[in-house]
Amino acid sequence: LRARLEALAQRFEFIGDVRGKGLLLAFELVADRNSREPLPAALNAFERVVELAYEEELILYSRRSRGGLEGDHVLVCPPLIVTRQGIDELVEKLTKALERFADTIPDIRP
């Protein structure tokens, strides 16, 4: 799963980092990958990605970091009994959600 999330990070400029171990992973949403500058707080990127994923029938968790004021992280935590097919489905749905999110921030495109 981590390798698949890292591949998504290469595709989408707004994914700054993938972190975690095993099936407890997260990715950071950023305006600039090199400086790790956060996306504007008003964008509520963490909430928007979760909403878009939910519309794809994928449940994700998110939070704002940096004292709850800025910085967006999305957690990807499938069940421990997930199969390869389940991972494939998760990544497919997440990709669709991220593509839709990219459309809402036209200056940051995959």
PDB file of C-alpha atoms in Angstrom:
ATOM      1  CA  LEU A   1       0.000   0.000   0.000  1.00  0.00           C
ATOM      2  CA  ARG A   2       2.774   2.424   0.858  1.00  0.00           C
ATOM      3  CA  ALA A   3       4.353   1.993  -2.574  1.00  0.00           C
ATOM      4  CA  ARG A   4       0.997   2.708  -4.196  1.00  0.00           C
ATOM      5  CA  LEU A   5       0.545   5.879  -2.109  1.00  0.00           C
ATOM      6  CA  GLU A   6       4.080   6.976  -2.986  1.00  0.00           C
ATOM      7  CA  ALA A   7       3.203   6.506  -6.670  1.00  0.00           C
ATOM      8  CA  LEU A   8       0.196   8.784  -6.149  1.00  0.00           C
ATOM      9  CA  ALA A   9       2.515  11.317  -4.504  1.00  0.00           C
ATOM     10  CA  GLN A  10       4.620  11.342  -7.668  1.00  0.00           C
ATOM     11  CA  ARG A  11       1.519  11.965  -9.753  1.00  0.00           C
ATOM     12  CA  PHE A  12      -0.099  14.673  -7.630  1.00  0.00           C
ATOM     13  CA  GLU A  13       2.047  17.712  -6.803  1.00  0.00           C
ATOM     14  CA  PHE A  14      -0.076  18.521  -3.761  1.00  0.00           C
ATOM     15  CA  ILE A  15       0.987  15.345  -1.936  1.00  0.00           C
ATOM     16  CA  GLY A  16       4.099  16.331  -0.032  1.00  0.00           C
ATOM     17  CA  ASP A  17       4.898  13.242   1.972  1.00  0.00           C
ATOM     18  CA  VAL A  18       3.749   9.696   2.630  1.00  0.00           C
ATOM     19  CA  ARG A  19       4.465   8.337   6.101  1.00  0.00           C
ATOM     20  CA  GLY A  20       3.588   5.514   8.437  1.00  0.00           C
ATOM     21  CA  LYS A  21       4.130   1.774   8.741  1.00  0.00           C
ATOM     22  CA  GLY A  22       2.236  -1.287   7.670  1.00  0.00           C
ATOM     23  CA  LEU A  23      -1.411  -0.476   7.091  1.00  0.00           C
ATOM     24  CA  LEU A  24      -1.374   2.714   9.186  1.00  0.00           C
ATOM     25  CA  LEU A  25      -0.332   5.321   6.637  1.00  0.00           C
ATOM     26  CA  ALA A  26      -0.892   8.999   5.964  1.00  0.00           C
ATOM     27  CA  PHE A  27      -0.125  11.568   3.328  1.00  0.00           C
ATOM     28  CA  GLU A  28       0.362  15.295   3.674  1.00  0.00           C
ATOM     29  CA  LEU A  29      -1.357  17.818   1.406  1.00  0.00           C
ATOM     30  CA  VAL A  30       0.829  20.808   0.520  1.00  0.00           C
ATOM     31  CA  ALA A  31       0.958  23.837  -1.753  1.00  0.00           C
ATOM     32  CA  ASP A  32       4.663  23.274  -2.456  1.00  0.00           C
ATOM     33  CA  ARG A  33       6.287  19.864  -2.154  1.00  0.00           C
ATOM     34  CA  ASN A  34       9.833  21.198  -1.700  1.00  0.00           C
ATOM     35  CA  SER A  35       9.144  23.784   0.991  1.00  0.00           C
ATOM     36  CA  ARG A  36       6.223  21.828   2.486  1.00  0.00           C
ATOM     37  CA  GLU A  37       4.238  25.054   2.501  1.00  0.00           C
ATOM     38  CA  PRO A  38       0.690  24.131   3.546  1.00  0.00           C
ATOM     39  CA  LEU A  39      -2.321  24.699   1.365  1.00  0.00           C
ATOM     40  CA  PRO A  40      -4.403  27.734   2.372  1.00  0.00           C
ATOM     41  CA  ALA A  41      -6.382  26.910   5.520  1.00  0.00           C
ATOM     42  CA  ALA A  42      -9.548  28.306   3.930  1.00  0.00           C
ATOM     43  CA  LEU A  43      -9.385  25.553   1.318  1.00  0.00           C
ATOM     44  CA  ASN A  44     -10.042  22.935   4.034  1.00  0.00           C
ATOM     45  CA  ALA A  45      -8.188  20.444   1.859  1.00  0.00           C
ATOM     46  CA  PHE A  46      -8.221  17.684   4.466  1.00  0.00           C
ATOM     47  CA  GLU A  47     -12.021  17.829   4.728  1.00  0.00           C
ATOM     48  CA  ARG A  48     -12.509  18.128   0.983  1.00  0.00           C
ATOM     49  CA  VAL A  49     -10.397  15.052   0.174  1.00  0.00           C
ATOM     50  CA  VAL A  50     -12.310  13.024   2.763  1.00  0.00           C
ATOM     51  CA  GLU A  51     -15.647  14.197   1.319  1.00  0.00           C
ATOM     52  CA  LEU A  52     -14.594  13.320  -2.232  1.00  0.00           C
ATOM     53  CA  ALA A  53     -13.342   9.910  -1.110  1.00  0.00           C
ATOM     54  CA  TYR A  54     -16.607   9.287   0.715  1.00  0.00           C
ATOM     55  CA  GLU A  55     -18.471  10.023  -2.515  1.00  0.00           C
ATOM     56  CA  GLU A  56     -16.368   7.212  -4.033  1.00  0.00           C
ATOM     57  CA  GLU A  57     -17.454   4.975  -1.105  1.00  0.00           C
ATOM     58  CA  LEU A  58     -14.033   5.166   0.543  1.00  0.00           C
ATOM     59  CA  ILE A  59     -13.743   6.130   4.193  1.00  0.00           C
ATOM     60  CA  LEU A  60     -10.610   8.051   5.145  1.00  0.00           C
ATOM     61  CA  TYR A  61      -9.606   9.965   8.256  1.00  0.00           C
ATOM     62  CA  SER A  62      -8.084  13.413   8.244  1.00  0.00           C
ATOM     63  CA  ARG A  63      -6.839  16.135  10.494  1.00  0.00           C
ATOM     64  CA  ARG A  64      -5.204  19.495  10.467  1.00  0.00           C
ATOM     65  CA  SER A  65      -1.734  19.655  11.947  1.00  0.00           C
ATOM     66  CA  ARG A  66       0.388  22.574  13.172  1.00  0.00           C
ATOM     67  CA  GLY A  67      -1.751  23.330  16.170  1.00  0.00           C
ATOM     68  CA  GLY A  68      -4.976  22.616  14.323  1.00  0.00           C
ATOM     69  CA  LEU A  69      -4.628  25.835  12.340  1.00  0.00           C
ATOM     70  CA  GLU A  70      -2.983  24.760   9.109  1.00  0.00           C
ATOM     71  CA  GLY A  71      -1.434  21.773   7.405  1.00  0.00           C
ATOM     72  CA  ASP A  72      -3.522  18.906   6.126  1.00  0.00           C
ATOM     73  CA  HIS A  73      -3.017  15.169   6.599  1.00  0.00           C
ATOM     74  CA  VAL A  74      -5.127  12.285   5.358  1.00  0.00           C
ATOM     75  CA  LEU A  75      -4.888   8.876   7.033  1.00  0.00           C
ATOM     76  CA  VAL A  76      -5.308   5.662   5.072  1.00  0.00           C
ATOM     77  CA  CYS A  77      -5.975   2.741   7.426  1.00  0.00           C
ATOM     78  CA  PRO A  78      -7.585  -0.295   5.803  1.00  0.00           C
ATOM     79  CA  PRO A  79      -8.605  -3.239   7.983  1.00  0.00           C
ATOM     80  CA  LEU A  80      -5.873  -5.715   8.867  1.00  0.00           C
ATOM     81  CA  ILE A  81      -7.685  -8.394   6.851  1.00  0.00           C
ATOM     82  CA  VAL A  82      -7.604  -6.359   3.619  1.00  0.00           C
ATOM     83  CA  THR A  83      -6.770  -8.326   0.475  1.00  0.00           C
ATOM     84  CA  ARG A  84      -4.732  -7.266  -2.554  1.00  0.00           C
ATOM     85  CA  GLN A  85      -8.039  -6.779  -4.347  1.00  0.00           C
ATOM     86  CA  GLY A  86      -9.167  -4.528  -1.498  1.00  0.00           C
ATOM     87  CA  ILE A  87      -5.967  -2.469  -1.769  1.00  0.00           C
ATOM     88  CA  ASP A  88      -6.494  -2.160  -5.528  1.00  0.00           C
ATOM     89  CA  GLU A  89     -10.042  -0.934  -4.951  1.00  0.00           C
ATOM     90  CA  LEU A  90      -8.915   1.503  -2.250  1.00  0.00           C
ATOM     91  CA  VAL A  91      -6.228   2.990  -4.508  1.00  0.00           C
ATOM     92  CA  GLU A  92      -8.637   3.252  -7.440  1.00  0.00           C
ATOM     93  CA  LYS A  93     -11.185   5.144  -5.349  1.00  0.00           C
ATOM     94  CA  LEU A  94      -8.534   7.339  -3.753  1.00  0.00           C
ATOM     95  CA  THR A  95      -7.134   8.182  -7.188  1.00  0.00           C
ATOM     96  CA  LYS A  96     -10.571   9.296  -8.381  1.00  0.00           C
ATOM     97  CA  ALA A  97     -11.016  11.459  -5.287  1.00  0.00           C
ATOM     98  CA  LEU A  98      -7.584  13.043  -5.732  1.00  0.00           C
ATOM     99  CA  GLU A  99      -8.268  13.723  -9.413  1.00  0.00           C
ATOM    100  CA  ARG A 100     -11.466  15.507  -8.442  1.00  0.00           C
ATOM    101  CA  PHE A 101      -9.627  17.423  -5.712  1.00  0.00           C
ATOM    102  CA  ALA A 102      -6.984  18.481  -8.250  1.00  0.00           C
ATOM    103  CA  ASP A 103      -9.762  19.997 -10.346  1.00  0.00           C
ATOM    104  CA  THR A 104     -10.669  22.289  -7.429  1.00  0.00           C
ATOM    105  CA  ILE A 105      -7.155  23.729  -7.219  1.00  0.00           C
ATOM    106  CA  PRO A 106      -6.284  24.539 -10.838  1.00  0.00           C
ATOM    107  CA  ASP A 107      -2.870  26.022 -10.037  1.00  0.00           C
ATOM    108  CA  ILE A 108      -1.700  22.705  -8.523  1.00  0.00           C
ATOM    109  CA  ARG A 109      -2.239  19.955 -11.097  1.00  0.00           C
ATOM    110  CA  PRO A 110      -1.056  16.353 -11.395  1.00  0.00           C
TER     111      PRO A 110
END
